[in-house]
């Protein structure tokens, strides 16, 4: 039996759900979404509504971050007069509580689709031709769907390095359900990206002997260089063992039931072995498009052919989210889904705007960033950039005794006075002196005027993500340094520092060709 749809979406992750429910609920399209049965660890037969973010990514990761931060808070409380306490953590209880919340959210996503009039079909979706998708259910039954358009929103999947014994290691999927490591056991994380540093903080906070193995000289390649150094220093101060210029070479099961982790240190030109309870690979993710028929039957790959759009070589097949390997962030997938359905069903041709996308790394303390890094600004822009830097001991740390400082960096294009980048690593939310305020004050100031400044800011601290969201709006409004300076700060707060930086740390000559920062006129979706 064949059925005709306006849109069939393969994948009920964040992007697929957003596009499907808007197409059906807002524009009246007949839509079906195909998703694999629910499970915590993904595979060719396991998925679930909500996708990576809800089931085995952002949401459960953040819950684990919260859990791991209590050890720090118990310690810091002593400086404020609280009695010393170090209660044990019940990891099995934590994982069970986390699982319950994830299962609830999985149900919520199914309800969202149903209420919007989307038909949810469980199984594996395979593209047979540009207008036919076959659904292969777990019970072996097969169903074919005829459709005008196909949307591929299958996300990504963690990959392991091709070394002997790699199958003994785990990925972030399994790490989020790991509850059998003995207290104080040794955990090794391989990788330098945000997943690696976040899980290093999680395992360390939960009391495990944590090692981070990094191929290069710093974690978080692609982020601001000075912020990367601050993150490294904070990890070392918190007791995480950092192994730079080091590659894994082999994993072996040992007689104790653990793992012998073999490595080679390129710095010392020598190898070694670390005995551990478990090794986690955070060595990258790849588009989850294998075996769904794109290359074999349609002659198209997983990603879009036209930069900034979600279409490929076949006019009826579209792709959004991590399966495009374009900008792998949940909010970006949501943006792409919204723009796509506005184009296809709303008569509003829309292109996602990838300029000034704020993001955060939930290391401990966390890092927040929006806009250009200093090297990017130098490479792209003409003229000069002023670099403003602020480092200070947060007010909380004056009594807690914690040896961590907040770091903030703003990049301003001199010729236009535009703020082009903001980066922050912040230990706590308050500081000792009047410093930094952004939040809604900067947003109002930026939105109220014609902006001619590009700023880059980076922050690390419990509020880094919250602050960066506000700064992201300011940069979208093309805020200038003068407008930041005119904003009254919130005192005492860390955020007020963003509006009180008066003297640049340095002025740097640029090498690029752009006389003005990009993003002055967004061609993206403007709303309903």
PDB file of C-alpha atoms in Angstrom, residues 83-367:
ATOM      1  CA  UNK A  83      31.080  22.381  58.190  1.00  0.00           C
ATOM      2  CA  UNK A  84      33.295  20.135  56.096  1.00  0.00           C
ATOM      3  CA  UNK A  85      31.314  17.348  54.445  1.00  0.00           C
ATOM      4  CA  UNK A  86      32.138  14.925  51.643  1.00  0.00           C
ATOM      5  CA  UNK A  87      29.077  12.729  51.130  1.00  0.00           C
ATOM      6  CA  UNK A  88      29.462   9.797  48.732  1.00  0.00           C
ATOM      7  CA  UNK A  89      27.732   9.895  45.365  1.00  0.00           C
ATOM      8  CA  UNK A  90      25.423   7.056  44.322  1.00  0.00           C
ATOM      9  CA  UNK A  91      26.155   6.884  40.595  1.00  0.00           C
ATOM     10  CA  UNK A  92      23.568   4.145  39.999  1.00  0.00           C
ATOM     11  CA  UNK A  93      20.879   6.380  41.498  1.00  0.00           C
ATOM     12  CA  UNK A  94      22.099   9.317  39.390  1.00  0.00           C
ATOM     13  CA  UNK A  95      21.976   7.316  36.150  1.00  0.00           C
ATOM     14  CA  UNK A  96      18.513   5.979  37.005  1.00  0.00           C
ATOM     15  CA  UNK A  97      17.175   9.479  37.731  1.00  0.00           C
ATOM     16  CA  UNK A  98      18.687  10.788  34.530  1.00  0.00           C
ATOM     17  CA  UNK A  99      17.167   7.909  32.560  1.00  0.00           C
ATOM     18  CA  UNK A 100      13.722   8.628  33.969  1.00  0.00           C
ATOM     19  CA  UNK A 101      13.895  12.243  32.837  1.00  0.00           C
ATOM     20  CA  UNK A 102      15.147  11.287  29.378  1.00  0.00           C
ATOM     21  CA  UNK A 103      12.308   8.779  28.973  1.00  0.00           C
ATOM     22  CA  UNK A 104       9.832  11.511  29.942  1.00  0.00           C
ATOM     23  CA  UNK A 105      11.258  13.880  27.341  1.00  0.00           C
ATOM     24  CA  UNK A 106      11.193  11.154  24.697  1.00  0.00           C
ATOM     25  CA  UNK A 107       7.456  10.866  25.328  1.00  0.00           C
ATOM     26  CA  UNK A 108       7.020  14.633  25.183  1.00  0.00           C
ATOM     27  CA  UNK A 109       8.612  14.788  21.729  1.00  0.00           C
ATOM     28  CA  UNK A 110       6.238  12.114  20.472  1.00  0.00           C
ATOM     29  CA  UNK A 111       3.309  14.105  21.847  1.00  0.00           C
ATOM     30  CA  UNK A 112       4.546  17.291  20.193  1.00  0.00           C
ATOM     31  CA  UNK A 113       4.502  15.586  16.814  1.00  0.00           C
ATOM     32  CA  UNK A 114       1.110  13.979  17.322  1.00  0.00           C
ATOM     33  CA  UNK A 115      -0.510  17.223  18.469  1.00  0.00           C
ATOM     34  CA  UNK A 116       0.790  18.955  15.342  1.00  0.00           C
ATOM     35  CA  UNK A 117      -0.856  16.308  13.159  1.00  0.00           C
ATOM     36  CA  UNK A 118       2.363  14.509  12.210  1.00  0.00           C
ATOM     37  CA  UNK A 119       2.182  10.756  11.701  1.00  0.00           C
ATOM     38  CA  UNK A 120       4.972   9.055  13.646  1.00  0.00           C
ATOM     39  CA  UNK A 121       6.132   5.750  12.175  1.00  0.00           C
ATOM     40  CA  UNK A 122       8.567   3.511  14.036  1.00  0.00           C
ATOM     41  CA  UNK A 123      11.235   1.800  11.986  1.00  0.00           C
ATOM     42  CA  UNK A 124      14.233   2.440   9.757  1.00  0.00           C
ATOM     43  CA  UNK A 125      13.695   4.773   6.826  1.00  0.00           C
ATOM     44  CA  UNK A 126      15.400   3.940   3.533  1.00  0.00           C
ATOM     45  CA  UNK A 127      15.183   6.126   0.430  1.00  0.00           C
ATOM     46  CA  UNK A 128      14.181   4.039  -2.591  1.00  0.00           C
ATOM     47  CA  UNK A 129      13.930   6.889  -5.076  1.00  0.00           C
ATOM     48  CA  UNK A 130      13.467  10.683  -4.942  1.00  0.00           C
ATOM     49  CA  UNK A 131       9.807  10.286  -3.967  1.00  0.00           C
ATOM     50  CA  UNK A 132       9.641   6.960  -2.116  1.00  0.00           C
ATOM     51  CA  UNK A 133      10.753   6.024   1.379  1.00  0.00           C
ATOM     52  CA  UNK A 134      10.576   2.484   2.697  1.00  0.00           C
ATOM     53  CA  UNK A 135       9.986   1.902   6.402  1.00  0.00           C
ATOM     54  CA  UNK A 136      11.504  -1.281   7.780  1.00  0.00           C
ATOM     55  CA  UNK A 137      10.005  -2.085  11.177  1.00  0.00           C
ATOM     56  CA  UNK A 138      11.607  -4.126  13.940  1.00  0.00           C
ATOM     57  CA  UNK A 139       9.097  -6.945  13.395  1.00  0.00           C
ATOM     58  CA  UNK A 140      10.222  -7.327   9.793  1.00  0.00           C
ATOM     59  CA  UNK A 141       7.226  -5.618   8.205  1.00  0.00           C
ATOM     60  CA  UNK A 142       7.792  -3.179   5.358  1.00  0.00           C
ATOM     61  CA  UNK A 143       5.810  -0.114   4.328  1.00  0.00           C
ATOM     62  CA  UNK A 144       6.379   2.280   1.438  1.00  0.00           C
ATOM     63  CA  UNK A 145       5.558   5.982   1.609  1.00  0.00           C
ATOM     64  CA  UNK A 146       5.120   8.147  -1.487  1.00  0.00           C
ATOM     65  CA  UNK A 147       6.035  11.757  -0.904  1.00  0.00           C
ATOM     66  CA  UNK A 148       6.652  15.012  -2.710  1.00  0.00           C
ATOM     67  CA  UNK A 149       9.672  15.820  -0.561  1.00  0.00           C
ATOM     68  CA  UNK A 150      12.081  13.901   1.657  1.00  0.00           C
ATOM     69  CA  UNK A 151      13.918  15.450   4.593  1.00  0.00           C
ATOM     70  CA  UNK A 152      16.980  13.666   5.953  1.00  0.00           C
ATOM     71  CA  UNK A 153      17.514  14.598   9.608  1.00  0.00           C
ATOM     72  CA  UNK A 154      19.337  11.541  10.901  1.00  0.00           C
ATOM     73  CA  UNK A 155      21.951  13.350  12.970  1.00  0.00           C
ATOM     74  CA  UNK A 156      25.449  12.109  13.681  1.00  0.00           C
ATOM     75  CA  UNK A 157      27.094   9.245  15.489  1.00  0.00           C
ATOM     76  CA  UNK A 158      30.301   8.974  17.509  1.00  0.00           C
ATOM     77  CA  UNK A 159      33.265   7.291  15.829  1.00  0.00           C
ATOM     78  CA  UNK A 160      36.258   5.472  17.302  1.00  0.00           C
ATOM     79  CA  UNK A 161      39.841   5.594  16.022  1.00  0.00           C
ATOM     80  CA  UNK A 162      41.056   2.604  13.991  1.00  0.00           C
ATOM     81  CA  UNK A 163      43.368   1.113  16.617  1.00  0.00           C
ATOM     82  CA  UNK A 164      43.591  -2.454  17.962  1.00  0.00           C
ATOM     83  CA  UNK A 165      41.129  -3.058  20.783  1.00  0.00           C
ATOM     84  CA  UNK A 166      39.019   0.026  20.051  1.00  0.00           C
ATOM     85  CA  UNK A 167      35.910  -2.093  20.581  1.00  0.00           C
ATOM     86  CA  UNK A 168      36.795  -2.281  24.303  1.00  0.00           C
ATOM     87  CA  UNK A 169      36.353   1.465  24.626  1.00  0.00           C
ATOM     88  CA  UNK A 170      33.112   3.409  24.839  1.00  0.00           C
ATOM     89  CA  UNK A 171      31.713   6.623  23.360  1.00  0.00           C
ATOM     90  CA  UNK A 172      29.604   9.352  24.924  1.00  0.00           C
ATOM     91  CA  UNK A 173      26.501   7.200  24.352  1.00  0.00           C
ATOM     92  CA  UNK A 174      27.705   4.511  26.733  1.00  0.00           C
ATOM     93  CA  UNK A 175      29.347   7.020  29.090  1.00  0.00           C
ATOM     94  CA  UNK A 176      25.935   8.496  29.890  1.00  0.00           C
ATOM     95  CA  UNK A 177      24.676   5.135  31.153  1.00  0.00           C
ATOM     96  CA  UNK A 178      27.915   4.005  32.810  1.00  0.00           C
ATOM     97  CA  UNK A 179      27.179   3.068  36.415  1.00  0.00           C
ATOM     98  CA  UNK A 180      29.540   0.188  37.212  1.00  0.00           C
ATOM     99  CA  UNK A 181      32.922   1.891  37.599  1.00  0.00           C
ATOM    100  CA  UNK A 182      34.186   1.451  41.195  1.00  0.00           C
ATOM    101  CA  UNK A 183      34.435   4.675  43.235  1.00  0.00           C
ATOM    102  CA  UNK A 184      37.769   6.334  42.522  1.00  0.00           C
ATOM    103  CA  UNK A 185      38.340   4.136  39.476  1.00  0.00           C
ATOM    104  CA  UNK A 186      40.484   5.382  36.606  1.00  0.00           C
ATOM    105  CA  UNK A 187      38.727   6.837  33.570  1.00  0.00           C
ATOM    106  CA  UNK A 188      40.533   7.806  30.376  1.00  0.00           C
ATOM    107  CA  UNK A 189      39.000  10.155  27.800  1.00  0.00           C
ATOM    108  CA  UNK A 190      40.626  10.418  24.387  1.00  0.00           C
ATOM    109  CA  UNK A 191      39.953  13.646  22.503  1.00  0.00           C
ATOM    110  CA  UNK A 192      40.318  17.413  22.665  1.00  0.00           C
ATOM    111  CA  UNK A 193      36.887  18.692  21.657  1.00  0.00           C
ATOM    112  CA  UNK A 194      34.019  19.919  23.771  1.00  0.00           C
ATOM    113  CA  UNK A 195      32.668  16.406  24.411  1.00  0.00           C
ATOM    114  CA  UNK A 196      36.037  15.263  25.728  1.00  0.00           C
ATOM    115  CA  UNK A 197      36.591  18.178  28.105  1.00  0.00           C
ATOM    116  CA  UNK A 198      32.986  18.093  29.325  1.00  0.00           C
ATOM    117  CA  UNK A 199      33.162  14.404  30.221  1.00  0.00           C
ATOM    118  CA  UNK A 200      36.572  14.886  31.828  1.00  0.00           C
ATOM    119  CA  UNK A 201      34.925  17.396  34.157  1.00  0.00           C
ATOM    120  CA  UNK A 202      31.972  15.080  34.789  1.00  0.00           C
ATOM    121  CA  UNK A 203      34.063  12.034  35.687  1.00  0.00           C
ATOM    122  CA  UNK A 204      36.483  14.094  37.760  1.00  0.00           C
ATOM    123  CA  UNK A 205      33.631  15.720  39.685  1.00  0.00           C
ATOM    124  CA  UNK A 206      32.079  12.326  40.398  1.00  0.00           C
ATOM    125  CA  UNK A 207      35.304  11.261  42.048  1.00  0.00           C
ATOM    126  CA  UNK A 208      37.008   9.193  39.369  1.00  0.00           C
ATOM    127  CA  UNK A 209      40.745   9.371  38.665  1.00  0.00           C
ATOM    128  CA  UNK A 210      40.433  11.111  35.318  1.00  0.00           C
ATOM    129  CA  UNK A 211      42.914  11.302  32.447  1.00  0.00           C
ATOM    130  CA  UNK A 212      42.482  13.317  29.237  1.00  0.00           C
ATOM    131  CA  UNK A 213      44.585  12.210  26.263  1.00  0.00           C
ATOM    132  CA  UNK A 214      45.054  14.947  23.652  1.00  0.00           C
ATOM    133  CA  UNK A 215      46.855  14.657  20.323  1.00  0.00           C
ATOM    134  CA  UNK A 216      47.795  18.369  20.226  1.00  0.00           C
ATOM    135  CA  UNK A 217      49.123  20.875  22.741  1.00  0.00           C
ATOM    136  CA  UNK A 218      45.786  22.250  24.017  1.00  0.00           C
ATOM    137  CA  UNK A 219      42.146  21.194  24.224  1.00  0.00           C
ATOM    138  CA  UNK A 220      39.318  22.784  22.219  1.00  0.00           C
ATOM    139  CA  UNK A 221      40.960  23.405  18.857  1.00  0.00           C
ATOM    140  CA  UNK A 222      39.128  26.154  16.974  1.00  0.00           C
ATOM    141  CA  UNK A 223      38.197  28.111  20.090  1.00  0.00           C
ATOM    142  CA  UNK A 224      39.976  31.263  21.266  1.00  0.00           C
ATOM    143  CA  UNK A 225      43.613  30.465  22.056  1.00  0.00           C
ATOM    144  CA  UNK A 226      43.761  32.259  25.389  1.00  0.00           C
ATOM    145  CA  UNK A 227      40.508  30.658  26.499  1.00  0.00           C
ATOM    146  CA  UNK A 228      41.943  27.254  25.617  1.00  0.00           C
ATOM    147  CA  UNK A 229      44.885  27.964  27.904  1.00  0.00           C
ATOM    148  CA  UNK A 230      42.573  28.981  30.751  1.00  0.00           C
ATOM    149  CA  UNK A 231      40.522  25.788  30.327  1.00  0.00           C
ATOM    150  CA  UNK A 232      43.728  23.723  30.409  1.00  0.00           C
ATOM    151  CA  UNK A 233      44.907  25.447  33.585  1.00  0.00           C
ATOM    152  CA  UNK A 234      41.535  24.975  35.293  1.00  0.00           C
ATOM    153  CA  UNK A 235      41.469  21.273  34.447  1.00  0.00           C
ATOM    154  CA  UNK A 236      44.945  20.791  35.891  1.00  0.00           C
ATOM    155  CA  UNK A 237      44.022  22.684  39.076  1.00  0.00           C
ATOM    156  CA  UNK A 238      41.022  20.410  39.541  1.00  0.00           C
ATOM    157  CA  UNK A 239      43.184  17.329  39.409  1.00  0.00           C
ATOM    158  CA  UNK A 240      42.574  16.043  35.882  1.00  0.00           C
ATOM    159  CA  UNK A 241      45.657  14.344  34.419  1.00  0.00           C
ATOM    160  CA  UNK A 242      46.403  15.888  31.024  1.00  0.00           C
ATOM    161  CA  UNK A 243      48.472  14.016  28.429  1.00  0.00           C
ATOM    162  CA  UNK A 244      49.310  16.303  25.512  1.00  0.00           C
ATOM    163  CA  UNK A 245      51.009  15.307  22.228  1.00  0.00           C
ATOM    164  CA  UNK A 246      49.794  11.787  22.966  1.00  0.00           C
ATOM    165  CA  UNK A 247      48.040   9.183  20.819  1.00  0.00           C
ATOM    166  CA  UNK A 248      46.328   5.956  21.855  1.00  0.00           C
ATOM    167  CA  UNK A 249      47.897   2.921  20.188  1.00  0.00           C
ATOM    168  CA  UNK A 250      46.077  -0.127  21.588  1.00  0.00           C
ATOM    169  CA  UNK A 251      43.513  -1.242  24.171  1.00  0.00           C
ATOM    170  CA  UNK A 252      43.761  -4.656  25.834  1.00  0.00           C
ATOM    171  CA  UNK A 253      41.635  -6.402  28.437  1.00  0.00           C
ATOM    172  CA  UNK A 254      43.757  -7.135  31.507  1.00  0.00           C
ATOM    173  CA  UNK A 255      43.556  -9.902  34.082  1.00  0.00           C
ATOM    174  CA  UNK A 256      41.688  -7.658  36.528  1.00  0.00           C
ATOM    175  CA  UNK A 257      38.845  -7.135  34.064  1.00  0.00           C
ATOM    176  CA  UNK A 258      39.892  -3.572  33.332  1.00  0.00           C
ATOM    177  CA  UNK A 259      41.698  -2.118  30.333  1.00  0.00           C
ATOM    178  CA  UNK A 260      45.380  -1.627  29.606  1.00  0.00           C
ATOM    179  CA  UNK A 261      45.487   1.657  27.680  1.00  0.00           C
ATOM    180  CA  UNK A 262      48.596   1.782  25.486  1.00  0.00           C
ATOM    181  CA  UNK A 263      49.756   5.208  24.322  1.00  0.00           C
ATOM    182  CA  UNK A 264      52.630   6.950  22.595  1.00  0.00           C
ATOM    183  CA  UNK A 265      53.880  10.334  23.822  1.00  0.00           C
ATOM    184  CA  UNK A 266      55.150  12.285  20.803  1.00  0.00           C
ATOM    185  CA  UNK A 267      56.818  14.787  23.088  1.00  0.00           C
ATOM    186  CA  UNK A 268      59.042  12.327  24.914  1.00  0.00           C
ATOM    187  CA  UNK A 269      59.135   9.883  21.985  1.00  0.00           C
ATOM    188  CA  UNK A 270      58.152   7.054  24.303  1.00  0.00           C
ATOM    189  CA  UNK A 271      55.226   4.756  24.935  1.00  0.00           C
ATOM    190  CA  UNK A 272      53.441   3.671  28.071  1.00  0.00           C
ATOM    191  CA  UNK A 273      50.447   1.918  29.606  1.00  0.00           C
ATOM    192  CA  UNK A 274      47.739   3.237  31.921  1.00  0.00           C
ATOM    193  CA  UNK A 275      45.537   0.711  33.691  1.00  0.00           C
ATOM    194  CA  UNK A 276      41.960   1.957  33.735  1.00  0.00           C
ATOM    195  CA  UNK A 277      38.421   0.840  34.470  1.00  0.00           C
ATOM    196  CA  UNK A 278      37.173   2.278  31.191  1.00  0.00           C
ATOM    197  CA  UNK A 279      38.382   4.309  28.205  1.00  0.00           C
ATOM    198  CA  UNK A 280      36.101   6.693  26.355  1.00  0.00           C
ATOM    199  CA  UNK A 281      36.687   7.893  22.807  1.00  0.00           C
ATOM    200  CA  UNK A 282      35.557  11.452  22.061  1.00  0.00           C
ATOM    201  CA  UNK A 283      37.396  11.521  18.759  1.00  0.00           C
ATOM    202  CA  UNK A 284      34.726  12.929  16.499  1.00  0.00           C
ATOM    203  CA  UNK A 285      31.289  12.294  15.055  1.00  0.00           C
ATOM    204  CA  UNK A 286      30.221  11.403  11.521  1.00  0.00           C
ATOM    205  CA  UNK A 287      26.928  11.902   9.634  1.00  0.00           C
ATOM    206  CA  UNK A 288      24.534   9.072  10.464  1.00  0.00           C
ATOM    207  CA  UNK A 289      23.555   8.401   6.848  1.00  0.00           C
ATOM    208  CA  UNK A 290      24.970   4.943   6.238  1.00  0.00           C
ATOM    209  CA  UNK A 291      22.502   2.483   4.750  1.00  0.00           C
ATOM    210  CA  UNK A 292      19.556   4.813   4.154  1.00  0.00           C
ATOM    211  CA  UNK A 293      19.799   4.736   0.355  1.00  0.00           C
ATOM    212  CA  UNK A 294      21.104   8.182  -0.480  1.00  0.00           C
ATOM    213  CA  UNK A 295      24.214   7.330  -2.487  1.00  0.00           C
ATOM    214  CA  UNK A 296      23.095   4.039  -3.983  1.00  0.00           C
ATOM    215  CA  UNK A 297      19.630   5.000  -5.200  1.00  0.00           C
ATOM    216  CA  UNK A 298      19.644   8.759  -5.530  1.00  0.00           C
ATOM    217  CA  UNK A 299      23.246   9.627  -6.295  1.00  0.00           C
ATOM    218  CA  UNK A 300      23.403  12.188  -3.530  1.00  0.00           C
ATOM    219  CA  UNK A 301      25.530  12.388  -0.423  1.00  0.00           C
ATOM    220  CA  UNK A 302      24.392  13.256   3.082  1.00  0.00           C
ATOM    221  CA  UNK A 303      25.118  16.976   2.990  1.00  0.00           C
ATOM    222  CA  UNK A 304      23.797  19.942   1.036  1.00  0.00           C
ATOM    223  CA  UNK A 305      25.479  20.926  -2.191  1.00  0.00           C
ATOM    224  CA  UNK A 306      24.772  24.637  -1.905  1.00  0.00           C
ATOM    225  CA  UNK A 307      26.351  26.400   1.086  1.00  0.00           C
ATOM    226  CA  UNK A 308      23.751  27.977   3.356  1.00  0.00           C
ATOM    227  CA  UNK A 309      20.907  25.901   1.950  1.00  0.00           C
ATOM    228  CA  UNK A 310      19.596  22.454   2.841  1.00  0.00           C
ATOM    229  CA  UNK A 311      19.133  21.017  -0.641  1.00  0.00           C
ATOM    230  CA  UNK A 312      21.288  18.521  -2.499  1.00  0.00           C
ATOM    231  CA  UNK A 313      21.687  17.296  -6.062  1.00  0.00           C
ATOM    232  CA  UNK A 314      18.183  15.785  -6.041  1.00  0.00           C
ATOM    233  CA  UNK A 315      15.589  18.612  -5.923  1.00  0.00           C
ATOM    234  CA  UNK A 316      13.109  16.680  -3.764  1.00  0.00           C
ATOM    235  CA  UNK A 317      15.603  15.603  -1.062  1.00  0.00           C
ATOM    236  CA  UNK A 318      16.728  17.950   1.693  1.00  0.00           C
ATOM    237  CA  UNK A 319      18.987  17.597   4.732  1.00  0.00           C
ATOM    238  CA  UNK A 320      19.349  19.520   7.999  1.00  0.00           C
ATOM    239  CA  UNK A 321      21.224  19.156  11.257  1.00  0.00           C
ATOM    240  CA  UNK A 322      24.284  17.110  12.129  1.00  0.00           C
ATOM    241  CA  UNK A 323      23.910  14.763   9.157  1.00  0.00           C
ATOM    242  CA  UNK A 324      25.084  17.665   6.974  1.00  0.00           C
ATOM    243  CA  UNK A 325      28.228  18.036   9.121  1.00  0.00           C
ATOM    244  CA  UNK A 326      27.894  21.787   8.668  1.00  0.00           C
ATOM    245  CA  UNK A 327      27.534  23.350  12.140  1.00  0.00           C
ATOM    246  CA  UNK A 328      26.712  20.573  14.548  1.00  0.00           C
ATOM    247  CA  UNK A 329      24.634  22.337  17.195  1.00  0.00           C
ATOM    248  CA  UNK A 330      21.046  21.597  18.195  1.00  0.00           C
ATOM    249  CA  UNK A 331      19.876  25.234  17.913  1.00  0.00           C
ATOM    250  CA  UNK A 332      21.379  25.380  14.420  1.00  0.00           C
ATOM    251  CA  UNK A 333      19.364  22.310  13.390  1.00  0.00           C
ATOM    252  CA  UNK A 334      16.247  24.042  14.742  1.00  0.00           C
ATOM    253  CA  UNK A 335      17.071  27.161  12.725  1.00  0.00           C
ATOM    254  CA  UNK A 336      17.631  25.111   9.575  1.00  0.00           C
ATOM    255  CA  UNK A 337      14.365  23.237  10.018  1.00  0.00           C
ATOM    256  CA  UNK A 338      12.392  26.423  10.520  1.00  0.00           C
ATOM    257  CA  UNK A 339      13.969  28.106   7.489  1.00  0.00           C
ATOM    258  CA  UNK A 340      13.414  25.048   5.299  1.00  0.00           C
ATOM    259  CA  UNK A 341       9.690  24.672   5.949  1.00  0.00           C
ATOM    260  CA  UNK A 342       9.182  28.418   5.579  1.00  0.00           C
ATOM    261  CA  UNK A 343      10.768  28.075   2.142  1.00  0.00           C
ATOM    262  CA  UNK A 344       8.987  24.894   1.056  1.00  0.00           C
ATOM    263  CA  UNK A 345       5.532  25.428   2.533  1.00  0.00           C
ATOM    264  CA  UNK A 346       5.247  29.030   3.681  1.00  0.00           C
ATOM    265  CA  UNK A 347       6.194  30.889   0.522  1.00  0.00           C
ATOM    266  CA  UNK A 348       8.961  32.660   2.430  1.00  0.00           C
ATOM    267  CA  UNK A 349      12.344  31.813   0.862  1.00  0.00           C
ATOM    268  CA  UNK A 350      14.704  31.670   3.835  1.00  0.00           C
ATOM    269  CA  UNK A 351      18.383  30.981   4.317  1.00  0.00           C
ATOM    270  CA  UNK A 352      19.775  30.094   7.776  1.00  0.00           C
ATOM    271  CA  UNK A 353      22.112  32.732   9.175  1.00  0.00           C
ATOM    272  CA  UNK A 354      25.299  31.119  10.478  1.00  0.00           C
ATOM    273  CA  UNK A 355      26.963  34.379  11.521  1.00  0.00           C
ATOM    274  CA  UNK A 356      27.459  35.087  15.240  1.00  0.00           C
ATOM    275  CA  UNK A 357      26.072  31.806  16.548  1.00  0.00           C
ATOM    276  CA  UNK A 358      26.686  31.749  20.319  1.00  0.00           C
ATOM    277  CA  UNK A 359      27.771  28.522  21.916  1.00  0.00           C
ATOM    278  CA  UNK A 360      29.122  27.146  25.180  1.00  0.00           C
ATOM    279  CA  UNK A 361      31.367  24.352  26.363  1.00  0.00           C
ATOM    280  CA  UNK A 362      30.212  22.967  29.709  1.00  0.00           C
ATOM    281  CA  UNK A 363      33.664  22.265  31.026  1.00  0.00           C
ATOM    282  CA  UNK A 364      34.196  23.262  34.655  1.00  0.00           C
ATOM    283  CA  UNK A 365      34.179  26.237  34.807  1.00  0.00           C
ATOM    284  CA  UNK A 366      32.377  26.560  31.466  1.00  0.00           C
ATOM    285  CA  UNK A 367      33.375  28.529  28.399  1.00  0.00           C
TER     286      UNK A 367
END
